[in-house]
CSV table of N, CA, C and O in Angstrom, one decimal:
chain,number,residue,atom,x,y,z
A,26,MET,N,11.2,1.6,11.2
A,26,MET,CA,10.5,0.5,10.6
A,26,MET,C,9.9,1.0,9.3
A,26,MET,O,9.5,2.2,9.2
A,27,ILE,N,9.8,0.1,8.3
A,27,ILE,CA,9.2,0.4,7.1
A,27,ILE,C,8.0,-0.5,6.9
A,27,ILE,O,8.0,-1.7,7.3
A,28,VAL,N,6.9,0.0,6.3
A,28,VAL,CA,5.7,-0.7,6.1
A,28,VAL,C,5.3,-0.6,4.6
A,28,VAL,O,5.5,0.5,4.0
A,29,VAL,N,4.7,-1.6,4.0
A,29,VAL,CA,4.1,-1.5,2.7
A,29,VAL,C,2.6,-1.4,2.9
A,29,VAL,O,2.0,-2.1,3.8
A,30,SER,N,1.9,-0.5,2.2
A,30,SER,CA,0.5,-0.3,2.4
A,30,SER,C,-0.3,-0.6,1.1
A,30,SER,O,0.1,-0.2,0.0
A,31,ASP,N,-1.5,-1.2,1.3
A,31,ASP,CA,-2.5,-1.3,0.3
A,31,ASP,C,-3.3,0.0,0.3
A,31,ASP,O,-3.1,0.9,1.1
A,32,THR,N,-4.2,0.2,-0.6
A,32,THR,CA,-5.0,1.4,-0.8
A,32,THR,C,-5.9,1.7,0.4
A,32,THR,O,-5.9,2.8,0.9
A,33,THR,N,-6.7,0.8,0.8
A,33,THR,CA,-7.8,1.0,1.8
A,33,THR,C,-7.3,1.5,3.2
A,33,THR,O,-7.8,2.5,3.7
A,34,PRO,N,-6.2,0.9,3.8
A,34,PRO,CA,-5.8,1.5,5.0
A,34,PRO,C,-5.3,2.9,4.9
A,34,PRO,O,-5.6,3.8,5.8
A,35,LEU,N,-4.6,3.2,3.8
A,35,LEU,CA,-4.0,4.5,3.7
A,35,LEU,C,-5.1,5.5,3.4
A,35,LEU,O,-5.2,6.6,4.0
A,36,SER,N,-6.1,5.2,2.5
A,36,SER,CA,-7.1,6.2,2.2
A,36,SER,C,-8.0,6.4,3.4
A,36,SER,O,-8.5,7.5,3.6
A,37,SER,N,-8.2,5.3,4.2
A,37,SER,CA,-9.1,5.5,5.4
A,37,SER,C,-8.4,6.4,6.4
A,37,SER,O,-9.1,7.3,7.0
A,38,LEU,N,-7.1,6.3,6.6
A,38,LEU,CA,-6.4,7.2,7.5
A,38,LEU,C,-6.4,8.6,7.0
A,38,LEU,O,-6.6,9.6,7.8
A,39,ILE,N,-6.3,8.8,5.7
A,39,ILE,CA,-6.4,10.2,5.1
A,39,ILE,C,-7.8,10.8,5.3
A,39,ILE,O,-7.9,11.9,5.8
A,40,LEU,N,-8.8,10.0,5.1
A,40,LEU,CA,-10.2,10.5,5.2
A,40,LEU,C,-10.5,10.8,6.7
A,40,LEU,O,-11.3,11.7,7.0
A,41,LEU,N,-9.9,10.1,7.6
A,41,LEU,CA,-10.1,10.4,9.0
A,41,LEU,C,-9.1,11.4,9.6
A,41,LEU,O,-9.2,11.7,10.8
A,42,ASP,N,-8.3,12.0,8.7
A,42,ASP,CA,-7.3,13.0,9.0
A,42,ASP,C,-6.4,12.4,10.1
A,42,ASP,O,-6.0,13.1,11.1
A,43,ARG,N,-5.9,11.2,9.9
A,43,ARG,CA,-5.1,10.5,10.9
A,43,ARG,C,-3.8,9.9,10.2
A,43,ARG,O,-3.2,9.0,10.8
A,44,LEU,N,-3.5,10.4,9.0
A,44,LEU,CA,-2.3,9.9,8.3
A,44,LEU,C,-1.1,10.0,9.2
A,44,LEU,O,-0.2,9.2,9.1
A,45,TYR,N,-1.0,11.1,10.0
A,45,TYR,CA,0.2,11.3,10.8
A,45,TYR,C,0.5,10.1,11.7
A,45,TYR,O,1.6,10.0,12.2
A,46,LEU,N,-0.5,9.3,12.1
A,46,LEU,CA,-0.3,8.2,12.9
A,46,LEU,C,0.8,7.2,12.3
A,46,LEU,O,1.6,6.6,13.0
A,47,LEU,N,0.7,7.0,11.0
A,47,LEU,CA,1.7,6.2,10.4
A,47,LEU,C,3.1,6.7,10.5
A,47,LEU,O,4.0,5.9,10.7
A,48,ARG,N,3.2,8.0,10.5
A,48,ARG,CA,4.6,8.6,10.6
A,48,ARG,C,5.1,8.4,12.0
A,48,ARG,O,6.3,8.3,12.2
A,49,ILE,N,4.2,8.4,13.0
A,49,ILE,CA,4.7,8.1,14.4
A,49,ILE,C,5.2,6.7,14.5
A,49,ILE,O,6.2,6.5,15.2
A,50,ILE,N,4.6,5.8,13.8
A,50,ILE,CA,5.0,4.4,14.0
A,50,ILE,C,6.1,3.9,13.0
A,50,ILE,O,7.0,3.2,13.4
A,51,TYR,N,6.0,4.4,11.8
A,51,TYR,CA,6.9,3.9,10.7
A,51,TYR,C,7.8,5.1,10.2
A,51,TYR,O,7.3,6.2,10.0
A,52,SER,N,9.0,4.7,9.8
A,52,SER,CA,9.9,5.8,9.2
A,52,SER,C,9.5,6.0,7.7
A,52,SER,O,9.7,7.1,7.2
A,53,LYS,N,9.1,4.9,7.1
A,53,LYS,CA,8.7,5.0,5.7
A,53,LYS,C,7.5,4.1,5.4
A,53,LYS,O,7.3,3.1,6.0
A,54,VAL,N,6.7,4.6,4.5
A,54,VAL,CA,5.5,3.8,3.9
A,54,VAL,C,5.8,3.6,2.5
A,54,VAL,O,6.0,4.6,1.7
A,55,LEU,N,5.8,2.4,2.0
A,55,LEU,CA,6.0,2.1,0.6
A,55,LEU,C,4.7,1.7,-0.1
A,55,LEU,O,3.9,1.0,0.5
A,56,LEU,N,4.5,2.3,-1.3
A,56,LEU,CA,3.3,2.0,-2.0
A,56,LEU,C,3.7,1.4,-3.4
A,56,LEU,O,4.6,1.9,-4.0
A,57,PHE,N,3.0,0.4,-3.8
A,57,PHE,CA,3.2,-0.1,-5.2
A,57,PHE,C,2.6,0.9,-6.1
A,57,PHE,O,1.6,1.7,-5.8
A,58,VAL,N,3.1,1.1,-7.3
A,58,VAL,CA,2.7,2.1,-8.3
A,58,VAL,C,1.2,2.1,-8.5
A,58,VAL,O,0.6,3.1,-8.5
A,59,GLU,N,0.6,0.9,-8.6
A,59,GLU,CA,-0.9,0.9,-8.9
A,59,GLU,C,-1.7,1.3,-7.7
A,59,GLU,O,-2.8,1.9,-7.9
A,60,VAL,N,-1.2,1.1,-6.5
A,60,VAL,CA,-1.9,1.7,-5.3
A,60,VAL,C,-1.8,3.2,-5.3
A,60,VAL,O,-2.9,3.8,-5.1
A,61,ALA,N,-0.7,3.8,-5.6
A,61,ALA,CA,-0.6,5.2,-5.7
A,61,ALA,C,-1.5,5.8,-6.8
A,61,ALA,O,-2.2,6.8,-6.6
A,62,GLU,N,-1.6,5.1,-8.0
A,62,GLU,CA,-2.5,5.5,-9.0
A,62,GLU,C,-3.9,5.5,-8.6
A,62,GLU,O,-4.7,6.4,-9.0
A,63,GLU,N,-4.3,4.5,-7.8
A,63,GLU,CA,-5.7,4.4,-7.3
A,63,GLU,C,-6.0,5.6,-6.4
A,63,GLU,O,-7.0,6.2,-6.4
A,64,LEU,N,-5.0,5.9,-5.5
A,64,LEU,CA,-5.2,7.0,-4.6
A,64,LEU,C,-5.2,8.3,-5.3
A,64,LEU,O,-6.0,9.2,-4.9
A,65,TYR,N,-4.4,8.4,-6.4
A,65,TYR,CA,-4.4,9.7,-7.1
A,65,TYR,C,-5.7,10.0,-7.9
A,65,TYR,O,-5.8,11.1,-8.3
A,66,LYS,N,-6.6,9.1,-8.0
A,66,LYS,CA,-7.8,9.3,-8.7
A,66,LYS,C,-8.7,10.3,-7.9
A,66,LYS,O,-9.6,10.9,-8.4
A,67,ILE,N,-8.5,10.4,-6.6
A,67,ILE,CA,-9.3,11.2,-5.7
A,67,ILE,C,-8.4,12.4,-5.3
A,67,ILE,O,-7.4,12.2,-4.6
A,68,PRO,N,-8.7,13.6,-5.6
A,68,PRO,CA,-7.9,14.7,-5.4
A,68,PRO,C,-7.4,14.9,-4.0
A,68,PRO,O,-6.2,15.2,-3.8
A,69,HIS,N,-8.2,14.8,-3.0
A,69,HIS,CA,-7.7,15.0,-1.6
A,69,HIS,C,-6.8,13.9,-1.1
A,69,HIS,O,-5.9,14.1,-0.3
A,70,LEU,N,-7.0,12.7,-1.7
A,70,LEU,CA,-6.1,11.6,-1.4
A,70,LEU,C,-4.7,11.8,-2.0
A,70,LEU,O,-3.6,11.7,-1.4
A,71,LYS,N,-4.8,12.3,-3.3
A,71,LYS,CA,-3.5,12.6,-4.0
A,71,LYS,C,-2.7,13.7,-3.3
A,71,LYS,O,-1.5,13.5,-3.1
A,72,SER,N,-3.4,14.7,-2.9
A,72,SER,CA,-2.7,15.8,-2.3
A,72,SER,C,-2.1,15.4,-0.9
A,72,SER,O,-1.0,15.9,-0.6
A,73,ALA,N,-2.7,14.5,-0.2
A,73,ALA,CA,-2.2,14.0,1.1
A,73,ALA,C,-0.9,13.2,0.8
A,73,ALA,O,0.1,13.3,1.6
A,74,ILE,N,-0.9,12.4,-0.2
A,74,ILE,CA,0.3,11.6,-0.6
A,74,ILE,C,1.4,12.5,-1.0
A,74,ILE,O,2.5,12.4,-0.5
A,75,ILE,N,1.1,13.4,-1.9
A,75,ILE,CA,2.2,14.4,-2.3
A,75,ILE,C,2.7,15.2,-1.2
A,75,ILE,O,3.9,15.4,-1.1
A,76,LYS,N,1.9,15.7,-0.3
A,76,LYS,CA,2.3,16.5,0.8
A,76,LYS,C,3.2,15.7,1.7
A,76,LYS,O,4.1,16.3,2.4
A,77,ASN,N,3.0,14.4,1.8
A,77,ASN,CA,3.8,13.6,2.8
A,77,ASN,C,4.9,12.7,2.0
A,77,ASN,O,5.3,11.7,2.5
A,78,ASN,N,5.3,13.2,0.9
A,78,ASN,CA,6.2,12.3,0.0
A,78,ASN,C,7.6,12.2,0.6
A,78,ASN,O,8.4,11.4,0.0
A,79,SER,N,7.9,12.8,1.6
A,79,SER,CA,9.3,12.6,2.2
A,79,SER,C,9.3,11.2,2.9
A,79,SER,O,10.4,10.7,3.1
A,80,TRP,N,8.2,10.7,3.3
A,80,TRP,CA,8.2,9.4,4.0
A,80,TRP,C,7.2,8.4,3.4
A,80,TRP,O,7.2,7.2,3.8
A,81,ILE,N,6.5,8.8,2.4
A,81,ILE,CA,5.6,7.9,1.6
A,81,ILE,C,6.3,7.8,0.2
A,81,ILE,O,6.3,8.8,-0.5
A,82,ASN,N,6.7,6.6,-0.1
A,82,ASN,CA,7.4,6.4,-1.4
A,82,ASN,C,6.7,5.4,-2.3
A,82,ASN,O,6.2,4.4,-1.8
A,83,ILE,N,6.7,5.7,-3.5
A,83,ILE,CA,6.0,4.9,-4.6
A,83,ILE,C,7.1,4.0,-5.2
A,83,ILE,O,8.1,4.6,-5.6
A,84,CYS,N,6.9,2.7,-5.2
A,84,CYS,CA,7.9,1.8,-5.7
A,84,CYS,C,7.4,0.8,-6.7
A,84,CYS,O,6.3,0.3,-6.5
A,85,PRO,N,8.1,0.6,-7.8
A,85,PRO,CA,7.7,-0.4,-8.7
A,85,PRO,C,8.2,-1.8,-8.3
A,85,PRO,O,9.0,-1.9,-7.4
A,86,LEU,N,7.5,-2.8,-8.8
A,86,LEU,CA,7.9,-4.2,-8.5
A,86,LEU,C,9.0,-4.6,-9.6
A,86,LEU,O,8.8,-4.2,-10.8
A,87,GLN,N,10.0,-5.2,-9.2
A,87,GLN,CA,11.0,-5.7,-10.1
A,87,GLN,C,10.6,-7.0,-10.7
A,87,GLN,O,10.9,-7.3,-11.8
A,88,ASN,N,10.0,-7.9,-9.9
A,88,ASN,CA,9.6,-9.2,-10.2
A,88,ASN,C,8.1,-9.4,-10.1
A,88,ASN,O,7.6,-9.4,-9.0
A,89,LEU,N,7.4,-9.5,-11.2
A,89,LEU,CA,6.0,-9.6,-11.1
A,89,LEU,C,5.4,-11.0,-10.8
A,89,LEU,O,4.2,-11.2,-10.7
A,90,GLU,N,6.3,-12.0,-10.8
A,90,GLU,CA,5.8,-13.4,-10.6
A,90,GLU,C,5.1,-13.6,-9.2
A,90,GLU,O,4.1,-14.3,-9.2
A,91,ASN,N,5.6,-13.0,-8.1
A,91,ASN,CA,4.9,-13.2,-6.8
A,91,ASN,C,3.5,-12.6,-6.9
A,91,ASN,O,2.6,-13.1,-6.4
A,92,LYS,N,3.4,-11.4,-7.5
A,92,LYS,CA,2.1,-10.7,-7.6
A,92,LYS,C,1.2,-11.6,-8.4
A,92,LYS,O,0.0,-11.7,-8.1
A,93,LYS,N,1.6,-12.1,-9.5
A,93,LYS,CA,0.8,-13.0,-10.4
A,93,LYS,C,0.2,-14.2,-9.6
A,93,LYS,O,-0.9,-14.6,-9.7
A,94,MET,N,1.1,-14.8,-8.8
A,94,MET,CA,0.8,-16.0,-8.1
A,94,MET,C,-0.3,-15.6,-7.0
A,94,MET,O,-1.3,-16.3,-6.8
A,95,LEU,N,0.0,-14.5,-6.3
A,95,LEU,CA,-0.9,-14.0,-5.2
A,95,LEU,C,-2.3,-13.6,-5.8
A,95,LEU,O,-3.3,-13.7,-5.1
A,96,ARG,N,-2.3,-13.1,-7.0
A,96,ARG,CA,-3.5,-12.5,-7.6
A,96,ARG,C,-4.5,-13.6,-7.8
A,96,ARG,O,-5.7,-13.3,-7.9
A,97,LYS,N,-4.1,-14.9,-7.8
A,97,LYS,CA,-5.1,-16.0,-7.9
A,97,LYS,C,-6.0,-16.0,-6.7
A,97,LYS,O,-7.1,-16.6,-6.8
A,98,ILE,N,-5.6,-15.5,-5.5
A,98,ILE,CA,-6.4,-15.6,-4.3
A,98,ILE,C,-6.7,-14.3,-3.7
A,98,ILE,O,-7.6,-14.2,-2.8
A,99,LEU,N,-6.0,-13.2,-4.1
A,99,LEU,CA,-6.2,-11.9,-3.5
A,99,LEU,C,-6.5,-10.9,-4.5
A,99,LEU,O,-6.3,-11.1,-5.7
A,100,ASP,N,-7.0,-9.7,-4.1
A,100,ASP,CA,-7.2,-8.6,-5.1
A,100,ASP,C,-5.9,-8.0,-5.5
A,100,ASP,O,-4.8,-8.3,-5.0
A,101,GLU,N,-6.0,-7.1,-6.5
A,101,GLU,CA,-4.8,-6.4,-7.1
A,101,GLU,C,-3.9,-5.7,-6.1
A,101,GLU,O,-2.7,-5.9,-6.0
A,102,GLY,N,-4.5,-4.9,-5.2
A,102,GLY,CA,-3.7,-4.1,-4.3
A,102,GLY,C,-3.1,-5.0,-3.2
A,102,GLY,O,-1.9,-4.8,-2.9
A,103,GLU,N,-3.8,-5.9,-2.7
A,103,GLU,CA,-3.3,-6.8,-1.7
A,103,GLU,C,-2.1,-7.6,-2.3
A,103,GLU,O,-1.1,-7.8,-1.6
A,104,SER,N,-2.3,-8.1,-3.5
A,104,SER,CA,-1.3,-8.9,-4.1
A,104,SER,C,0.0,-8.1,-4.3
A,104,SER,O,1.1,-8.6,-4.1
A,105,ALA,N,-0.2,-6.9,-4.8
A,105,ALA,CA,1.0,-6.0,-5.0
A,105,ALA,C,1.7,-5.6,-3.7
A,105,ALA,O,2.9,-5.6,-3.7
A,106,ALA,N,0.9,-5.4,-2.7
A,106,ALA,CA,1.5,-5.0,-1.4
A,106,ALA,C,2.3,-6.1,-0.8
A,106,ALA,O,3.5,-5.9,-0.4
A,107,ILE,N,1.8,-7.3,-0.9
A,107,ILE,CA,2.5,-8.5,-0.4
A,107,ILE,C,3.8,-8.8,-1.2
A,107,ILE,O,4.8,-9.0,-0.7
A,108,ALA,N,3.6,-8.7,-2.5
A,108,ALA,CA,4.7,-9.0,-3.4
A,108,ALA,C,5.8,-7.9,-3.2
A,108,ALA,O,7.0,-8.3,-3.2
A,109,LEU,N,5.5,-6.7,-3.0
A,109,LEU,CA,6.5,-5.6,-2.8
A,109,LEU,C,7.2,-5.9,-1.5
A,109,LEU,O,8.4,-5.7,-1.3
A,110,ALA,N,6.4,-6.3,-0.4
A,110,ALA,CA,7.0,-6.6,0.9
A,110,ALA,C,8.0,-7.7,0.8
A,110,ALA,O,9.1,-7.7,1.3
A,111,ILE,N,7.6,-8.8,0.0
A,111,ILE,CA,8.5,-9.9,-0.2
A,111,ILE,C,9.8,-9.5,-0.9
A,111,ILE,O,10.9,-9.8,-0.5
A,112,GLU,N,9.6,-8.7,-2.0
A,112,GLU,CA,10.7,-8.3,-2.8
A,112,GLU,C,11.7,-7.4,-2.0
A,112,GLU,O,12.9,-7.5,-2.2
A,113,ARG,N,11.2,-6.6,-1.2
A,113,ARG,CA,12.0,-5.6,-0.4
A,113,ARG,C,12.4,-6.1,1.0
A,113,ARG,O,13.0,-5.4,1.8
A,114,SER,N,12.0,-7.3,1.3
A,114,SER,CA,12.2,-7.9,2.7
A,114,SER,C,11.7,-7.0,3.8
A,114,SER,O,12.3,-6.8,4.8
A,115,ILE,N,10.4,-6.6,3.6
A,115,ILE,CA,9.7,-5.7,4.5
A,115,ILE,C,8.9,-6.7,5.4
A,115,ILE,O,8.1,-7.5,4.9
A,116,ASN,N,8.9,-6.5,6.7
A,116,ASN,CA,8.2,-7.4,7.6
A,116,ASN,C,6.8,-6.9,7.9
A,116,ASN,O,6.0,-7.7,8.6
A,117,PHE,N,6.4,-5.7,7.6
A,117,PHE,CA,5.1,-5.2,7.9
A,117,PHE,C,4.3,-4.7,6.7
A,117,PHE,O,4.8,-4.1,5.8
A,118,ILE,N,3.0,-5.1,6.7
A,118,ILE,CA,2.1,-4.8,5.6
A,118,ILE,C,0.8,-4.3,6.2
A,118,ILE,O,0.3,-4.8,7.1
A,119,LEU,N,0.2,-3.2,5.6
A,119,LEU,CA,-1.1,-2.7,5.9
A,119,LEU,C,-2.0,-3.1,4.8
A,119,LEU,O,-1.9,-2.6,3.7
A,120,ILE,N,-2.9,-4.0,5.0
A,120,ILE,CA,-3.9,-4.4,4.0
A,120,ILE,C,-5.3,-4.5,4.8
A,120,ILE,O,-5.3,-4.7,6.0
A,121,ASP,N,-6.3,-4.4,4.0
A,121,ASP,CA,-7.7,-4.6,4.6
A,121,ASP,C,-8.0,-6.1,4.5
A,121,ASP,O,-7.5,-6.8,3.6
A,122,GLU,N,-8.7,-6.5,5.4
A,122,GLU,CA,-9.1,-7.9,5.4
A,122,GLU,C,-10.2,-8.2,4.3
A,122,GLU,O,-11.0,-7.3,4.1
A,123,ARG,N,-10.0,-9.3,3.7
A,123,ARG,CA,-11.0,-9.6,2.7
A,123,ARG,C,-11.1,-11.1,2.6
A,123,ARG,O,-10.1,-11.8,2.7
A,124,LYS,N,-12.3,-11.6,2.5
A,124,LYS,CA,-12.5,-13.0,2.4
A,124,LYS,C,-11.8,-13.5,1.1
A,124,LYS,O,-11.8,-12.9,0.1
A,125,GLU,N,-11.1,-14.7,1.3
A,125,GLU,CA,-10.4,-15.3,0.1
A,125,GLU,C,-11.4,-15.7,-1.0
A,125,GLU,O,-12.5,-16.0,-0.7
A,126,LYS,N,-10.8,-15.7,-2.2
A,126,LYS,CA,-11.6,-16.2,-3.3
A,126,LYS,C,-11.5,-17.7,-3.3
A,126,LYS,O,-10.5,-18.2,-2.9
A,127,ASN,N,-12.5,-18.4,-3.8
A,127,ASN,CA,-12.4,-19.8,-3.9
A,127,ASN,C,-11.5,-20.1,-5.2
A,127,ASN,O,-11.8,-19.6,-6.2
A,128,VAL,N,-10.6,-21.0,-5.0
A,128,VAL,CA,-9.7,-21.3,-6.1
A,128,VAL,C,-10.0,-22.6,-6.7
A,128,VAL,O,-10.4,-23.5,-6.0
């Protein structure tokens, strides 16, 4: 199984030293480029991603329209994760819960 992840679930697992749990459940974890860039700002998060790069892959979005539409009600990372999952036909997403914005 493949999963797309937002920043918070991945960084939380890294900080708890439990990133290996994702490897047990999923064969691959996909990150949108901006999610990876956010993680790379913190050295120990960056090193964990690089260390596990055989199963954590950074992917660009080909079509930004879904992300733009979702951005109206969700934050940047959640919008990108959902748009990437839609684009790649991935059925599983890791995002943190957040109250919707009023539109």
